[in-house]
Coordinates of C-alpha atoms in Angstrom, one line a residue:
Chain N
X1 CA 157.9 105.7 148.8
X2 CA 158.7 107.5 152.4
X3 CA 156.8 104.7 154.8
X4 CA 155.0 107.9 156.6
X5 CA 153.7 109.7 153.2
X6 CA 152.2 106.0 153.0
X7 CA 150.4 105.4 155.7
X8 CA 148.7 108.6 155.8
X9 CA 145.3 108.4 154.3
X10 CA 145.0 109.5 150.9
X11 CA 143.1 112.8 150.6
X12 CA 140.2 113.1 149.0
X13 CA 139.6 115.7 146.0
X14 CA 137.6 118.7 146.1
X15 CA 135.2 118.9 143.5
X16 CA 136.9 121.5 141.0
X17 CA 134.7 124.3 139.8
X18 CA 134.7 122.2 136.0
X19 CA 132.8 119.3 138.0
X20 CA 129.9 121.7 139.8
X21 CA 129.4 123.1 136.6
X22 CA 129.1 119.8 134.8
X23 CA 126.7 118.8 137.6
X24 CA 124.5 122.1 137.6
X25 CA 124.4 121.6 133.5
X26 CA 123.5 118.1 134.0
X27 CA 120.4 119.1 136.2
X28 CA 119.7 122.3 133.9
X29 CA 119.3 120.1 131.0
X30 CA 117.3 117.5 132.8
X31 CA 114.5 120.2 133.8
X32 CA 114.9 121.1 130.3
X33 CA 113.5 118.3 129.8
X34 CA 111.2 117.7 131.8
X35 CA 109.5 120.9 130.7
X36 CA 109.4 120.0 127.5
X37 CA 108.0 116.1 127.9
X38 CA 104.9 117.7 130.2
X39 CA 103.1 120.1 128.1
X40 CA 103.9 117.3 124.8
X41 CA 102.7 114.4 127.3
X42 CA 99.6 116.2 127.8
X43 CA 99.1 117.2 124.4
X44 CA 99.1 113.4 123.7
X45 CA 97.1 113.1 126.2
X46 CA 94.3 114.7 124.8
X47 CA 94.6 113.3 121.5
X48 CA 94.1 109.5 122.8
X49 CA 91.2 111.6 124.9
X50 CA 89.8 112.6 121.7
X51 CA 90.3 109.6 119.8
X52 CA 88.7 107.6 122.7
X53 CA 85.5 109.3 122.7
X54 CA 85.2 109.6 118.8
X55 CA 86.1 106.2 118.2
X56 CA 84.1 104.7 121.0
X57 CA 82.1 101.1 119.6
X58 CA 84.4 101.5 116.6
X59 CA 85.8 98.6 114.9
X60 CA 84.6 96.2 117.3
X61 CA 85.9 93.3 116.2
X62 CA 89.8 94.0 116.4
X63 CA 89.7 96.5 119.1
X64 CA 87.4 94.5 121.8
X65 CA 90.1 91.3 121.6
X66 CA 92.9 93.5 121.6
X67 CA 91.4 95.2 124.3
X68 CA 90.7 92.2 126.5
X69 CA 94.0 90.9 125.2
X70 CA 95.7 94.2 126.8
X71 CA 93.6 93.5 129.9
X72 CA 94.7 89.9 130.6
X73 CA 98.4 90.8 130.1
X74 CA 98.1 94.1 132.2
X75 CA 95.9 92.6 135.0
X76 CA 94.9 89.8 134.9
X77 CA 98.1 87.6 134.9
X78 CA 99.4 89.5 137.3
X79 CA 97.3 88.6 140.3
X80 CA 98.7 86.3 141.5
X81 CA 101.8 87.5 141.8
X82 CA 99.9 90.9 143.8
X83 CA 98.1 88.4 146.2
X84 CA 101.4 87.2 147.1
X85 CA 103.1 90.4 147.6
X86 CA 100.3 91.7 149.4
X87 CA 100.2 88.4 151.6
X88 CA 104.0 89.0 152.4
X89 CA 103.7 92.5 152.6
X90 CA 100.5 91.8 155.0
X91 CA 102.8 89.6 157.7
X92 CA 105.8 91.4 157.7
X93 CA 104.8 95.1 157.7
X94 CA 100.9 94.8 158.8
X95 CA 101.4 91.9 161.2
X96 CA 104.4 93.2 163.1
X97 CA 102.4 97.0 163.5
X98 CA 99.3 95.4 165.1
X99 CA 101.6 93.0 167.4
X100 CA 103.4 96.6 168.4
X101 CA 99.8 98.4 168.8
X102 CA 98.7 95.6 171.0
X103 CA 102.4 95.7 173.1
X104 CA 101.9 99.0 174.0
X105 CA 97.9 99.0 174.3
X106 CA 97.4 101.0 171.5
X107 CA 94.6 98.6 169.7
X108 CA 91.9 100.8 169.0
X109 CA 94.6 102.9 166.7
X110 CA 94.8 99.6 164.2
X111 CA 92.2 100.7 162.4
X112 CA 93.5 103.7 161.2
X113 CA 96.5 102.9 160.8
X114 CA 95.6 99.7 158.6
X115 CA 93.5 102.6 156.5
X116 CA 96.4 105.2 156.3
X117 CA 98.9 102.4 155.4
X118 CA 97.1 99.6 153.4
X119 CA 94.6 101.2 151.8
X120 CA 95.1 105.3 151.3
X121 CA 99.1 104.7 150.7
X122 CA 101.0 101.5 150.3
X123 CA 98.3 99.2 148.0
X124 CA 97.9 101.8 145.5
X125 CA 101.4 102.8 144.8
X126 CA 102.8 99.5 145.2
X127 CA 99.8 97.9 142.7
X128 CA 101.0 101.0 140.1
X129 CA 104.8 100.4 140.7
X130 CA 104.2 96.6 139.9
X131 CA 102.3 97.0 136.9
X132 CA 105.2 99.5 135.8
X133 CA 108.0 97.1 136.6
X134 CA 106.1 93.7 135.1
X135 CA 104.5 95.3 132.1
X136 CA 105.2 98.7 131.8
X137 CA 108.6 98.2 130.7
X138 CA 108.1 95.5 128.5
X139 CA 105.8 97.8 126.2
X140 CA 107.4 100.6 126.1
X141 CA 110.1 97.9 124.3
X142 CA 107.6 97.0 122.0
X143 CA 105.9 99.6 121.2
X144 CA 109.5 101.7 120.7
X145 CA 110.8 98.5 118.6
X146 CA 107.2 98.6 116.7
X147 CA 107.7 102.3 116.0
X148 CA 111.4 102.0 115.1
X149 CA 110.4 99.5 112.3
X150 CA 107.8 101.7 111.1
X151 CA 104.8 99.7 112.1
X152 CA 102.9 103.1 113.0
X153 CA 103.6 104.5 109.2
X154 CA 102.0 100.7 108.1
X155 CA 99.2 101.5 110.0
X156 CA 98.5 104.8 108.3
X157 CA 99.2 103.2 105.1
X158 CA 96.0 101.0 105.7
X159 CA 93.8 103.7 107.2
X160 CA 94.1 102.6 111.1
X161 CA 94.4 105.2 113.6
X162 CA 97.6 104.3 115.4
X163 CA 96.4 106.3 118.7
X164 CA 93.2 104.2 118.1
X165 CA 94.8 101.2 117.7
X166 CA 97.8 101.2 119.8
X167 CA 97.3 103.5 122.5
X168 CA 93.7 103.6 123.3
X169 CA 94.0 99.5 124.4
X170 CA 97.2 100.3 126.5
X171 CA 95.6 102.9 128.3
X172 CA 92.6 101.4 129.3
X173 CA 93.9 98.3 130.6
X174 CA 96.8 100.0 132.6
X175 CA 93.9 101.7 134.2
X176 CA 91.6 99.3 134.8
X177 CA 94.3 96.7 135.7
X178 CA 95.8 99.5 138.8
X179 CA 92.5 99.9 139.5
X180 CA 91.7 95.8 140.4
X181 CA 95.3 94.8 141.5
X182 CA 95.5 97.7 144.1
X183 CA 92.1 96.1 145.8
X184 CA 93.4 92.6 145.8
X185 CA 96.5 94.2 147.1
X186 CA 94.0 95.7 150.0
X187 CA 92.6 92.6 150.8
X188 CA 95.7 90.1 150.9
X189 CA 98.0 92.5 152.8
X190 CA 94.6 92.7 155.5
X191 CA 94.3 89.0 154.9
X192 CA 98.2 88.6 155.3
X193 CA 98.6 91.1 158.7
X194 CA 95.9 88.7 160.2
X195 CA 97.7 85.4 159.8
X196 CA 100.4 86.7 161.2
X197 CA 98.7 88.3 164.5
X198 CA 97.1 85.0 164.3
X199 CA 99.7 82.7 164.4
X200 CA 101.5 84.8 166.9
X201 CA 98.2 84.3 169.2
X202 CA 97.3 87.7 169.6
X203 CA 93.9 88.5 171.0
X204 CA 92.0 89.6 167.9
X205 CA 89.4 88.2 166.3
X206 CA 89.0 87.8 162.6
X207 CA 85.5 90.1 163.3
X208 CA 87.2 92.3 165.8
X209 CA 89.5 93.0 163.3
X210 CA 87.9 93.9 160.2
X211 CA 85.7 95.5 162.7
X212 CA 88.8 97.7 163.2
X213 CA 89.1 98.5 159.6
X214 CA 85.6 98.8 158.2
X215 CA 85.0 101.5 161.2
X216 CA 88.0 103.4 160.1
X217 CA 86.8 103.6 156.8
X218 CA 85.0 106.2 155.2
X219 CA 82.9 106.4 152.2
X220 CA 85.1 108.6 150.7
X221 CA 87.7 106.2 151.2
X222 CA 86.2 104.1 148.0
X223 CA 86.0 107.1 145.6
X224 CA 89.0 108.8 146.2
X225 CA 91.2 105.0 146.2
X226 CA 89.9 104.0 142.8
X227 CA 90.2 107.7 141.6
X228 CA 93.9 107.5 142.6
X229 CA 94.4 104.1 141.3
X230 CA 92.7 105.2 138.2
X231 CA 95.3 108.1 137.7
X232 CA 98.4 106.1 138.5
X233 CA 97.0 103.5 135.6
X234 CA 96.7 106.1 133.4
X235 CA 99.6 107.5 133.9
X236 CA 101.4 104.8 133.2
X237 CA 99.6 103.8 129.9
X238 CA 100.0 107.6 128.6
X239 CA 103.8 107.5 129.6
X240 CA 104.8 104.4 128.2
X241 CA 103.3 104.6 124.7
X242 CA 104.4 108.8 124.6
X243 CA 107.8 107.2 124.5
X244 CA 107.5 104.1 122.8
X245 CA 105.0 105.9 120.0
X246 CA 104.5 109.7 120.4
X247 CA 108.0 110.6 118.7
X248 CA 110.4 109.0 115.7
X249 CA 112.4 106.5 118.0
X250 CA 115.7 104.5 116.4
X251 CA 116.2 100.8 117.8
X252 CA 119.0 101.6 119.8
X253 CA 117.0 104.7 121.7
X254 CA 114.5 102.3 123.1
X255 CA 116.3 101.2 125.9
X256 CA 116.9 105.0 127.5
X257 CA 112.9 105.2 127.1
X258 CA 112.2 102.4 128.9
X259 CA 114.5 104.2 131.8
X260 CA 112.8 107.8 131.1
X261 CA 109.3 106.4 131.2
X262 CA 110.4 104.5 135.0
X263 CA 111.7 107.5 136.0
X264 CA 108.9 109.6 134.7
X265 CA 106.0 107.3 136.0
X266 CA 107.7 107.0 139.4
X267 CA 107.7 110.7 139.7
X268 CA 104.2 111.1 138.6
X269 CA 103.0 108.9 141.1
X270 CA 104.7 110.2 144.1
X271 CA 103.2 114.1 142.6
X272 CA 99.5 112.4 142.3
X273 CA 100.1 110.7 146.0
X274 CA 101.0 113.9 147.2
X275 CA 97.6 115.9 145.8
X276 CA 95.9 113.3 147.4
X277 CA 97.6 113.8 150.9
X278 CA 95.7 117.3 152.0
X279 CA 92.7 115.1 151.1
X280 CA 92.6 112.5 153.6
X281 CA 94.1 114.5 156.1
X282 CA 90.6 115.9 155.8
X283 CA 88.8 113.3 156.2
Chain K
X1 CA 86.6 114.5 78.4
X2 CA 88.4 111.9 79.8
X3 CA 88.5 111.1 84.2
X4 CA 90.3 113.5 86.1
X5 CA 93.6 112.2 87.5
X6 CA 94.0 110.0 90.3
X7 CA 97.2 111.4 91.4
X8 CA 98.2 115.3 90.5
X9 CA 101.6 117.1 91.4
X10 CA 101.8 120.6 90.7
X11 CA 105.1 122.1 92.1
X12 CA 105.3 119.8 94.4
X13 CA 108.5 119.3 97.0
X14 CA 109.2 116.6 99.2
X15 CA 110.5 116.2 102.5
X16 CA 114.0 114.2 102.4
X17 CA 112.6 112.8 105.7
X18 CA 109.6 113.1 108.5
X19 CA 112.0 115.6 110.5
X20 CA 113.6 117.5 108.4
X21 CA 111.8 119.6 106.4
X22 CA 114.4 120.2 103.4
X23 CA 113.3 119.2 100.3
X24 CA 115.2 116.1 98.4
X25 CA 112.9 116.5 95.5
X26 CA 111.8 119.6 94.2
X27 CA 109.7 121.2 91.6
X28 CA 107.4 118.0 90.6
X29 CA 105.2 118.3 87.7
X30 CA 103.3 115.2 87.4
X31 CA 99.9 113.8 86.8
X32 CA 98.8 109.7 86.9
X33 CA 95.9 108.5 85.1
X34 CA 93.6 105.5 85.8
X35 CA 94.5 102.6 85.1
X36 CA 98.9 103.3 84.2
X37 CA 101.0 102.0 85.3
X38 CA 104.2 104.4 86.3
X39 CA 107.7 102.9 87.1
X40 CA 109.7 105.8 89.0
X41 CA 113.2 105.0 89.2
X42 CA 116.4 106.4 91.4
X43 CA 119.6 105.2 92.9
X44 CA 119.9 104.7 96.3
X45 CA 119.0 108.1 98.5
X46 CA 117.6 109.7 95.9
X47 CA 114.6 110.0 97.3
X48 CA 112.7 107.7 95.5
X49 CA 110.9 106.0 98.8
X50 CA 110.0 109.7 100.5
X51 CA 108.5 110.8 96.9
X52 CA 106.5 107.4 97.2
X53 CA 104.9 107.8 100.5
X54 CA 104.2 111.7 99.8
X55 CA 101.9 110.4 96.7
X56 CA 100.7 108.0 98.8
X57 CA 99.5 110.8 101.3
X58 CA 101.2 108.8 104.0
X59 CA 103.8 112.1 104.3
X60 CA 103.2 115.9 103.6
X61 CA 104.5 117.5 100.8
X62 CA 107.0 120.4 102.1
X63 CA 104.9 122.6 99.4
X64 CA 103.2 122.8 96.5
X65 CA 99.8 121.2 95.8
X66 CA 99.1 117.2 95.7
X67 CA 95.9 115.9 94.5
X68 CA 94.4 112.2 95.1
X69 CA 91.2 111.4 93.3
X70 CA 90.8 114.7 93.2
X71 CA 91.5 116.1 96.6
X72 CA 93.4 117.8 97.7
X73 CA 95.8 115.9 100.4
X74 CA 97.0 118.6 102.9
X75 CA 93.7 120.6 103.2
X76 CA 92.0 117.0 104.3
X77 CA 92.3 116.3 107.9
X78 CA 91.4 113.0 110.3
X79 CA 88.4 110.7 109.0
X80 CA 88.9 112.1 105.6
X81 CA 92.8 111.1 105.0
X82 CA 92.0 108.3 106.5
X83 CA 89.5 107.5 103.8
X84 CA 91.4 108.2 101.0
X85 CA 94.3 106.1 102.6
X86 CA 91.7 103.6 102.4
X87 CA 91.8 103.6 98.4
X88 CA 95.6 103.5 98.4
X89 CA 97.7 100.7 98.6
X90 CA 101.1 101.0 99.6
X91 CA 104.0 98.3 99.9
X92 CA 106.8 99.9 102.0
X93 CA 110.5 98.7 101.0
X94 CA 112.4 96.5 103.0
X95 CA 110.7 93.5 104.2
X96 CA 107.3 95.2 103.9
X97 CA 106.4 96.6 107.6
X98 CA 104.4 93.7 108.7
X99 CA 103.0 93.6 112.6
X100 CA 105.2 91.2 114.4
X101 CA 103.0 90.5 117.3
X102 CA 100.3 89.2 114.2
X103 CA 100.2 86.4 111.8
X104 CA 100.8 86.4 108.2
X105 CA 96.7 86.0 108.0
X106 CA 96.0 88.7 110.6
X107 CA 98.0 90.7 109.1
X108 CA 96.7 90.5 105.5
X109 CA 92.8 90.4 106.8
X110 CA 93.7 93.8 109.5
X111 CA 92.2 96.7 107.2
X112 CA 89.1 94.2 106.2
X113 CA 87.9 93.7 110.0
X114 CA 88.9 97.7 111.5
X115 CA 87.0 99.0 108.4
X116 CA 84.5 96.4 107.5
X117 CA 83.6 95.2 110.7
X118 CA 84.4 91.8 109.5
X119 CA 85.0 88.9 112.0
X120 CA 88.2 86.9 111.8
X121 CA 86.2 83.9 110.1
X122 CA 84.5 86.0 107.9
X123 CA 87.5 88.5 106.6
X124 CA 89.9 84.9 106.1
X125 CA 87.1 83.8 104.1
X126 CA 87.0 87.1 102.2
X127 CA 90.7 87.2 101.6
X128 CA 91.0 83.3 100.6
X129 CA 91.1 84.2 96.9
X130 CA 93.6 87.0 97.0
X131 CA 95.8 83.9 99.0
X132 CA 95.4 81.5 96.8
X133 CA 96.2 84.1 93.5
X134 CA 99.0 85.5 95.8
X135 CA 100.5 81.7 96.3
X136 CA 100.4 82.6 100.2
X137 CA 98.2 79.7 101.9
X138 CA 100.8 77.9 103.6
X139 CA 102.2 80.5 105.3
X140 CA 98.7 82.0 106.3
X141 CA 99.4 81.0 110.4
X142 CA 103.0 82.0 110.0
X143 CA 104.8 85.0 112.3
X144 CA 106.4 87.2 110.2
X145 CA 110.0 86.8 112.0
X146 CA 109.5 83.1 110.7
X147 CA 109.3 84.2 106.9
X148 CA 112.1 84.9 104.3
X149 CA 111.8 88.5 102.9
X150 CA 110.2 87.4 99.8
X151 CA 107.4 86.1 101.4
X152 CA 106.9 88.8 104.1
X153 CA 106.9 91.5 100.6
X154 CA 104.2 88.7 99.6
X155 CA 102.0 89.1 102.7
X156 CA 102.8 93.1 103.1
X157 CA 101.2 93.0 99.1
X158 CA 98.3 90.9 100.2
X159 CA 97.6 93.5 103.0
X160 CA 98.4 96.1 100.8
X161 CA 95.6 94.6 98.3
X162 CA 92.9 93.7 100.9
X163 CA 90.7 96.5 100.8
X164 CA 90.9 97.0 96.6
X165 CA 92.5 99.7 96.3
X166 CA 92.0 101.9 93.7
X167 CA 96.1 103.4 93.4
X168 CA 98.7 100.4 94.5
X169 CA 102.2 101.7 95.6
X170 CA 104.7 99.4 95.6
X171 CA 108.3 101.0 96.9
X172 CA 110.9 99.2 95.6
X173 CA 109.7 95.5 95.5
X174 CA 112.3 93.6 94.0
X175 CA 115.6 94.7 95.7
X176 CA 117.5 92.2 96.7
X177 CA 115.3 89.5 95.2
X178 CA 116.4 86.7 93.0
X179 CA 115.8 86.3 89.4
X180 CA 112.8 84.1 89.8
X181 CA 111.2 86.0 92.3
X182 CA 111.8 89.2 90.2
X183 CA 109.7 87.3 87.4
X184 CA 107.0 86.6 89.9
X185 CA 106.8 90.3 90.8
X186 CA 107.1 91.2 87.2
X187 CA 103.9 88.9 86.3
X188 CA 101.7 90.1 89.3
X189 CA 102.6 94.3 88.0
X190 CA 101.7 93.1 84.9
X191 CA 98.2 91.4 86.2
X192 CA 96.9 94.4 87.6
X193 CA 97.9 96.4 85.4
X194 CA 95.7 94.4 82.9
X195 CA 92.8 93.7 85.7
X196 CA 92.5 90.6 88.1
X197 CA 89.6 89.5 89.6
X198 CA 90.6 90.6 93.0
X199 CA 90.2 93.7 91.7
X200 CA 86.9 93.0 89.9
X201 CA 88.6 92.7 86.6
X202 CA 89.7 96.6 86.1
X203 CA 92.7 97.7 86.2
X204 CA 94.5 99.1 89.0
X205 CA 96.5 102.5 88.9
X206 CA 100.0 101.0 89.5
X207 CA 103.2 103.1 90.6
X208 CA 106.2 100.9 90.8
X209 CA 109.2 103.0 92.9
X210 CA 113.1 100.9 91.7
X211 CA 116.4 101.5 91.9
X212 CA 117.0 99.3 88.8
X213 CA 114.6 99.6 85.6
X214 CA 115.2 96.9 83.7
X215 CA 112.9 94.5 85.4
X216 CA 110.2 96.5 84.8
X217 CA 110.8 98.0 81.4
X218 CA 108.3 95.4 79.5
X219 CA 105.2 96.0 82.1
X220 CA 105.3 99.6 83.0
X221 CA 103.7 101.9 80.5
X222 CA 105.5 105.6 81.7
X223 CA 109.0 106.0 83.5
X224 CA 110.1 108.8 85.9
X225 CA 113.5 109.4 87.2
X226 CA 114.5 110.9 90.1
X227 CA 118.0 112.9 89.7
X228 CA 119.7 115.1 92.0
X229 CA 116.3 116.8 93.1
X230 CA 115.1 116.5 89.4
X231 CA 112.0 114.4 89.0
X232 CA 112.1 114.3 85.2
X233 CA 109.5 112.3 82.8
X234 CA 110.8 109.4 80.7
X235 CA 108.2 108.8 78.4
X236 CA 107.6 104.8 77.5
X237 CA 110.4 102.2 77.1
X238 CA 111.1 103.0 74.3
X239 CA 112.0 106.8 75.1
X240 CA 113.6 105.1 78.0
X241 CA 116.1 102.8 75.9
X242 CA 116.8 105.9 73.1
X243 CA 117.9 108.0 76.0
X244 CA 122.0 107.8 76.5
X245 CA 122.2 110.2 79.5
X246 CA 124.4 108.7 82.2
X247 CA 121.7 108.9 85.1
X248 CA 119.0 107.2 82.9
X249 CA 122.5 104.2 82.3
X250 CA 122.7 104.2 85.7
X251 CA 119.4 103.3 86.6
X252 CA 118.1 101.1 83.7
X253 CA 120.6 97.9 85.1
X254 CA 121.6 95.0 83.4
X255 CA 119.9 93.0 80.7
X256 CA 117.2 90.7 82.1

């Protein structure tokens, strides 16, 4: 080869008018999609809604275990891997913006700040995302394996509401369990932005400083985080078991719902966070 | 005048699958008395396992009208389909459905505690006779990934028994099973078809769903055969050894 064609670099192809169409189908077809998973997903939504309130207090004595069974495995083993993400995510990210408040003599903004970041924003999406990525993920797996081997048919076949029995559990706990994690979130990252202004020997109090937070707080605040929390849980719960349950699933399809339901949940986070936005901009 | 039916067909077509819609089976005539016990045969993907669940009332019928204890199936919605599913058991093919994430004994004492209100201690009491007839006590604490498939059709029975039914559906129990397992199946059809005390002594409604008749030739007291669509009548087994068509050949099997 000519040593001067060689050395010139090689160029680069423009994308052919085959490829942009490919693309633009590719995007069509995903907001296909999409439009056609919302109004289904909240069509199954109101079903378990339904089946919640008219099966309230029914069958006790396999729905309570399950349901506390749901609860441990959603929440309750996971906090203490949330207490140490919050305590990391307390010194790196918390600690080092209250070291850069005090620098430039901006103290009296920590409070806010700590409320806008910790609590409004950061503690309730990352107490959802975890749940997703821990959990979430793992049922959709079993509930799409459990639907692929026709465990949902069984359950007709015996008279057991499969919403009642599968889904209402799920969706309670997923709730419930974003609900608690995002407050121990709160209160480790707080915890964990105060060791580290405390260790670098800033001059803050342990007082002054949830002093800070509590007076940037408003009683809204409380409402509005475990509303939020409360949606992303649900969210979750309805997601994963509309596609591990909601529609005929073969074994090999269950691994592309596990990635639909990430991406789908991720989505519908960010779209809840952003309702909530106008709302404490408000307050 | 005698009972009324506890299963009626009248026109009847089923669905060759939940999706689909088209119908594998069409045009069924067919009406099941108390206490028989009906062996419906077909070869593989005839159809013999979607007719089965659509008498059940675990599938709608595409059309036609399908009666259980006198009800009609598709006009009954929620609670109510849910309480006739109640009086019908069903035993899917395979290795029986169980729930993986239970035990053999959770599985089998499920329907007693979500419609009895049982507790655990209470239903496992309960069900400690159907267990012992059933031979399964030593694999009561068992997962069902840690059982062979002739135990697992065992423990999907026992489940399928658990709330005394009143119609017992068994899709295609013996396939694949061994010749002494076949003979344990064969005994247990014949048992409540006769009345066990499970099932306080009367007779259950049995419909057997196989791919091979022979097995069941001695116990059952009408045959069915599913054909290309057809669902044609049999009569007993002796109409069922007279007849020399080739589909009736090709289902009836080797000598036991």
């Amino acid at each position: 080869m000519d040593p001067v064609r060689a050395s010139l670099p090689v160029p680069v192809p423009l994308p052919t008018p085959t490829v942009v169409a490919a693309l633009l189908e590719s995007c069509a077809q995903r907001i296909r999609e999409v439009t056609q998973t919302v109004p289904r997903l909240l069509a199954f939504t109101l079903i378990t809604l339904g089946t919640l309130l008219t099966k309230a207090g029914h069958a006790r004595g396999v729905m309570y275990p399950l349901l506390t069974q749901q609860l441990f495995r959603t929440g309750a083993r996971l906090v203490p891997m949330i207490c140490l993400l919050g305590l990391m995510l307390g010194l790196v990210v918390v600690g080092q913006s209250i070291a850069l408040l005090q620098k430039y003599g901006a103290a009296n903004l920590t409070g806010i700040l700590l409320v806008t970041v910790v609590i409004r924003e950061l503690s309730p999406l990352i107490a959802a995302l975890t749940v997703l990525a821990r959990v979430g993920t793992a049922s959709v797996v079993e509930l799409g394996t459990a639907r692929s081997q026709g465990e949902v048919e069984a359950l007709e076949s015996i008279g057991v509401d499969p919403i009642h029995y599968l889904v209402v559990p799920r969706v309670i706990a997923f709730t419930v369990s974003v609900m608690a994690l995002a407050v121990y979130l709160v209160l480790t990252t707080l915890l964990g932005g105060y060791v580290f202004a405390f260790t670098r020997g800033l001059p803050l109090t342990f007082t002054q400083y949830l002093g800070h937070v509590a007076g940037s707080l408003v009683w809204l605040d409380f409402p509005l985080l475990a509303l939020k929390t409360g949606l992303f849980g649900a969210l979750i719960g309805m997601v994963i078991c509309y596609q591990g349950l909601a529609q005929p699933i073969r074994l090999e399809e269950v691994g592309a719902a596990t990635t639909r339901t990430v991406t789908l949940c991720g989505i519908g986070c960010l779209l809840i966070d952003a309702v909530f936005v106008p709302l404490y901009l408000v307050l | 005048m005698g009972s009324p039916p506890i299963l009626e067909m009248n026109s009847v077509e089923i669905a060759d699958s939940r999706l689909s819609g088209h119908g594998s089976v069409r045009g069924v005539e067919w009406s099941v008395a108390a206490g028989e016990c009906w062996v419906v045969a077909g070869v593989q993907g005839s159809g013999v396992s979607a007719f089965l669940e659509t008498a059940a009332g675990l599938r709608p019928a595409t059309s036609g009208m399908l009666q259980l204890f006198g009800s009609p199936v598709m006009a009954l919605h929620g609670d109510t389909v849910s309480k006739i599913r109640e009086r019908v058991g069903f035993l899917f093919s395979g290795s029986g459905r169980l729930f993986g994430s239970l035990t053999a004994i959770e599985n089998i004492t499920l329907p007693l505690r979500y419609h009895c209100g049982l507790s655990m201690e209470a239903a496992v009491e309960e069900v400690r006779p159907l267990m012992e007839w059933l031979e399964l006590q030593s694999v009561a604490g068992a997962a069902p990934s840690r059982l062979g498939r002739g135990m697992r059709l065992r423990v999907a029975l026992a489940r399928a028994l658990a709330l005394r039914p009143k119609l017992l559906v068994l899709d295609d129990p013996v396939a694949g099973l061994d010749s002494g397992q076949i003979r344990w199946w064969r005994s247990i059809v014949t048992s409540l078809s006769t009345g066990v005390p499970w099932l306080n002594g009367l007779p259950a409604t049995v419909i057997v769903g196989t791919e091979v008749l022979r097995p069941f030739l001695s116990v059952g007291h009408r045959f069915a055969l599913i054909d290309r669509g057809a669902f044609k009548l049999l009569g007993d087994s002796g109409g069922v050894l007279a007849l020399a068509e080739e589909p009736v050949r090709e289902v009836l099997g080797e000598a036991f």
